[in-house]
Coordinates of C-alpha atoms in Angstrom, one line a residue:
M1218 CA 43.4 -79.3 22.9
N1219 CA 39.8 -80.3 22.6
R1220 CA 37.9 -82.6 25.0
F1221 CA 38.4 -85.8 22.8
Q1222 CA 42.1 -85.3 22.6
S1223 CA 42.3 -84.7 26.4
H1224 CA 40.4 -88.0 27.1
L1225 CA 42.6 -89.8 24.6
L1226 CA 45.8 -88.4 26.2
T1227 CA 44.4 -89.5 29.7
F1228 CA 43.8 -93.0 28.3
A1229 CA 47.4 -93.1 26.9
R1230 CA 48.8 -92.1 30.3
A1231 CA 46.8 -94.7 32.1
F1232 CA 47.8 -97.4 29.5
W1233 CA 51.5 -96.5 29.8
L1234 CA 51.4 -96.6 33.6
A1235 CA 49.6 -99.9 33.6
F1236 CA 52.1 -101.3 31.1
L1237 CA 55.1 -100.2 33.2
L1238 CA 53.5 -101.6 36.3
F1239 CA 52.8 -104.9 34.7
K1240 CA 56.2 -105.1 33.1
W1241 CA 58.1 -104.6 36.3
V1242 CA 55.8 -106.8 38.5
Y1243 CA 56.0 -109.7 36.0
W1244 CA 59.8 -109.4 35.8
I1245 CA 60.2 -109.3 39.5
A1246 CA 57.8 -112.2 40.0
S1247 CA 59.8 -114.2 37.5
M1248 CA 63.1 -113.7 39.3
P1249 CA 62.8 -116.3 42.1
R1250 CA 61.9 -119.1 39.7
F1251 CA 64.6 -118.0 37.3
F1252 CA 67.3 -118.2 40.0
A1253 CA 66.0 -121.5 41.3
L1254 CA 66.2 -123.0 37.8
V1255 CA 69.7 -121.6 37.2
N1256 CA 71.0 -122.8 40.6
A1257 CA 69.4 -126.3 40.0
G1258 CA 70.9 -126.5 36.5
A1259 CA 67.5 -126.9 35.0
I1260 CA 67.5 -124.1 32.5
P1261 CA 64.9 -124.9 29.8
T1262 CA 65.5 -124.6 26.1
V1263 CA 63.1 -121.9 24.8
V1264 CA 62.6 -121.6 21.0
T1265 CA 60.6 -118.6 19.7
S1266 CA 60.4 -117.3 16.1
G1267 CA 62.5 -120.2 14.9
G1268 CA 65.5 -119.5 17.0
V1269 CA 66.8 -120.6 20.4
Q1270 CA 66.4 -117.8 22.8
V1271 CA 67.3 -119.5 26.0
S1272 CA 69.2 -122.8 26.6
P1273 CA 71.7 -124.3 29.0
E1274 CA 74.4 -124.1 26.3
L1275 CA 73.8 -120.4 25.7
F1276 CA 74.0 -119.6 29.4
A1277 CA 77.2 -121.8 29.8
A1278 CA 78.8 -120.1 26.8
A1279 CA 78.0 -116.6 28.2
A1280 CA 79.3 -117.6 31.6
A1281 CA 82.5 -118.9 30.0
V1282 CA 83.1 -115.7 28.2
W1283 CA 82.9 -113.8 31.5
G1284 CA 85.0 -116.5 33.2
V1285 CA 82.4 -117.2 35.9
S1286 CA 80.0 -120.0 36.8
V1287 CA 76.5 -120.0 35.3
P1288 CA 74.7 -118.9 38.6
A1289 CA 77.2 -116.1 39.0
W1290 CA 76.7 -115.1 35.4
A1291 CA 73.0 -115.1 35.9
V1292 CA 73.3 -112.7 38.9
L1293 CA 75.7 -110.5 37.1
N1294 CA 73.6 -110.4 33.9
T1295 CA 70.4 -109.7 35.9
L1296 CA 72.1 -106.8 37.8
I1297 CA 73.3 -105.3 34.5
N1298 CA 69.7 -105.8 33.0
I1299 CA 68.2 -104.1 36.1
L1300 CA 70.5 -101.1 35.6
S1301 CA 69.6 -100.9 31.9
A1302 CA 65.8 -101.3 32.6
V1303 CA 66.0 -98.6 35.2
V1304 CA 67.7 -96.2 32.8
F1305 CA 65.1 -96.9 30.1
T1306 CA 62.2 -96.5 32.5
L1307 CA 63.6 -93.2 34.0
T1308 CA 64.2 -91.8 30.6
A1309 CA 60.7 -92.7 29.5
A1310 CA 59.3 -91.1 32.7
L1311 CA 61.4 -88.0 32.1
V1312 CA 60.1 -87.7 28.5
A1313 CA 56.5 -88.3 29.6
W1314 CA 56.8 -85.7 32.3
R1315 CA 58.5 -83.0 30.1
L1316 CA 56.6 -83.6 26.9
R1317 CA 52.9 -83.7 27.7
T1318 CA 51.8 -84.3 24.2
W1319 CA 50.7 -87.4 22.3
F1320 CA 54.2 -87.6 20.8
G1321 CA 55.8 -87.4 24.2
W1322 CA 53.7 -90.3 25.4
L1323 CA 54.4 -92.3 22.3
T1324 CA 58.1 -91.8 22.8
A1325 CA 57.8 -92.9 26.4
M1326 CA 56.0 -96.0 25.3
V1327 CA 58.6 -96.8 22.7
L1328 CA 61.3 -96.4 25.4
S1329 CA 59.4 -98.6 27.8
V1330 CA 59.0 -101.4 25.2
G1331 CA 62.6 -101.1 24.1
G1332 CA 63.7 -101.3 27.8
S1333 CA 61.7 -104.4 28.3
N1334 CA 63.9 -106.4 25.9
V1335 CA 66.6 -106.7 28.6
Q1336 CA 64.1 -108.4 30.8
S1337 CA 63.4 -111.3 28.4
N1338 CA 66.0 -113.8 29.7
V1339 CA 64.5 -113.9 33.2
V1340 CA 60.9 -114.1 31.8
R1341 CA 61.6 -116.7 29.2
T1342 CA 63.6 -118.9 31.5
A1343 CA 61.1 -118.7 34.4
M1344 CA 58.0 -119.3 32.2
I1345 CA 55.6 -118.3 35.0
S1346 CA 52.9 -117.5 32.4
P1347 CA 50.0 -120.0 32.0
V1348 CA 50.7 -120.4 28.3
P1349 CA 54.3 -121.4 27.5
L1350 CA 56.0 -119.1 25.1
G1351 CA 56.1 -120.3 21.5
S1352 CA 53.1 -122.6 21.9
E1353 CA 50.4 -122.8 19.4
R1354 CA 46.8 -122.0 20.5
S1355 CA 44.0 -124.0 18.9

């Protein structure tokens, strides 16, 4: 491995670790607002890419399928999502640790991004970002 490849791999490692840190911190920071909105019954309707991603009706339908209240479903769903995200993150970390090549880091990044999909309900509902999802910038 030449010097350029070594620097590029170091940058990839730093980027991957920064991405993981941001993803987990943002998700955890979104949780209090998510549960406050769910408990207050103030779940917003979020439309992205032309489809409804989050709405009170979707949450109520999912809770009805499980036979629980909406707040209980939100807790249960979040616990399942935490387990799933931890599995994806640990698998990505194992791949990155064992395969110290560019392909190993690419695989770890793909696993990290794939695992972040389960975190979307909390993030979309809480909307703690300064720019609402789905808004147009001028």
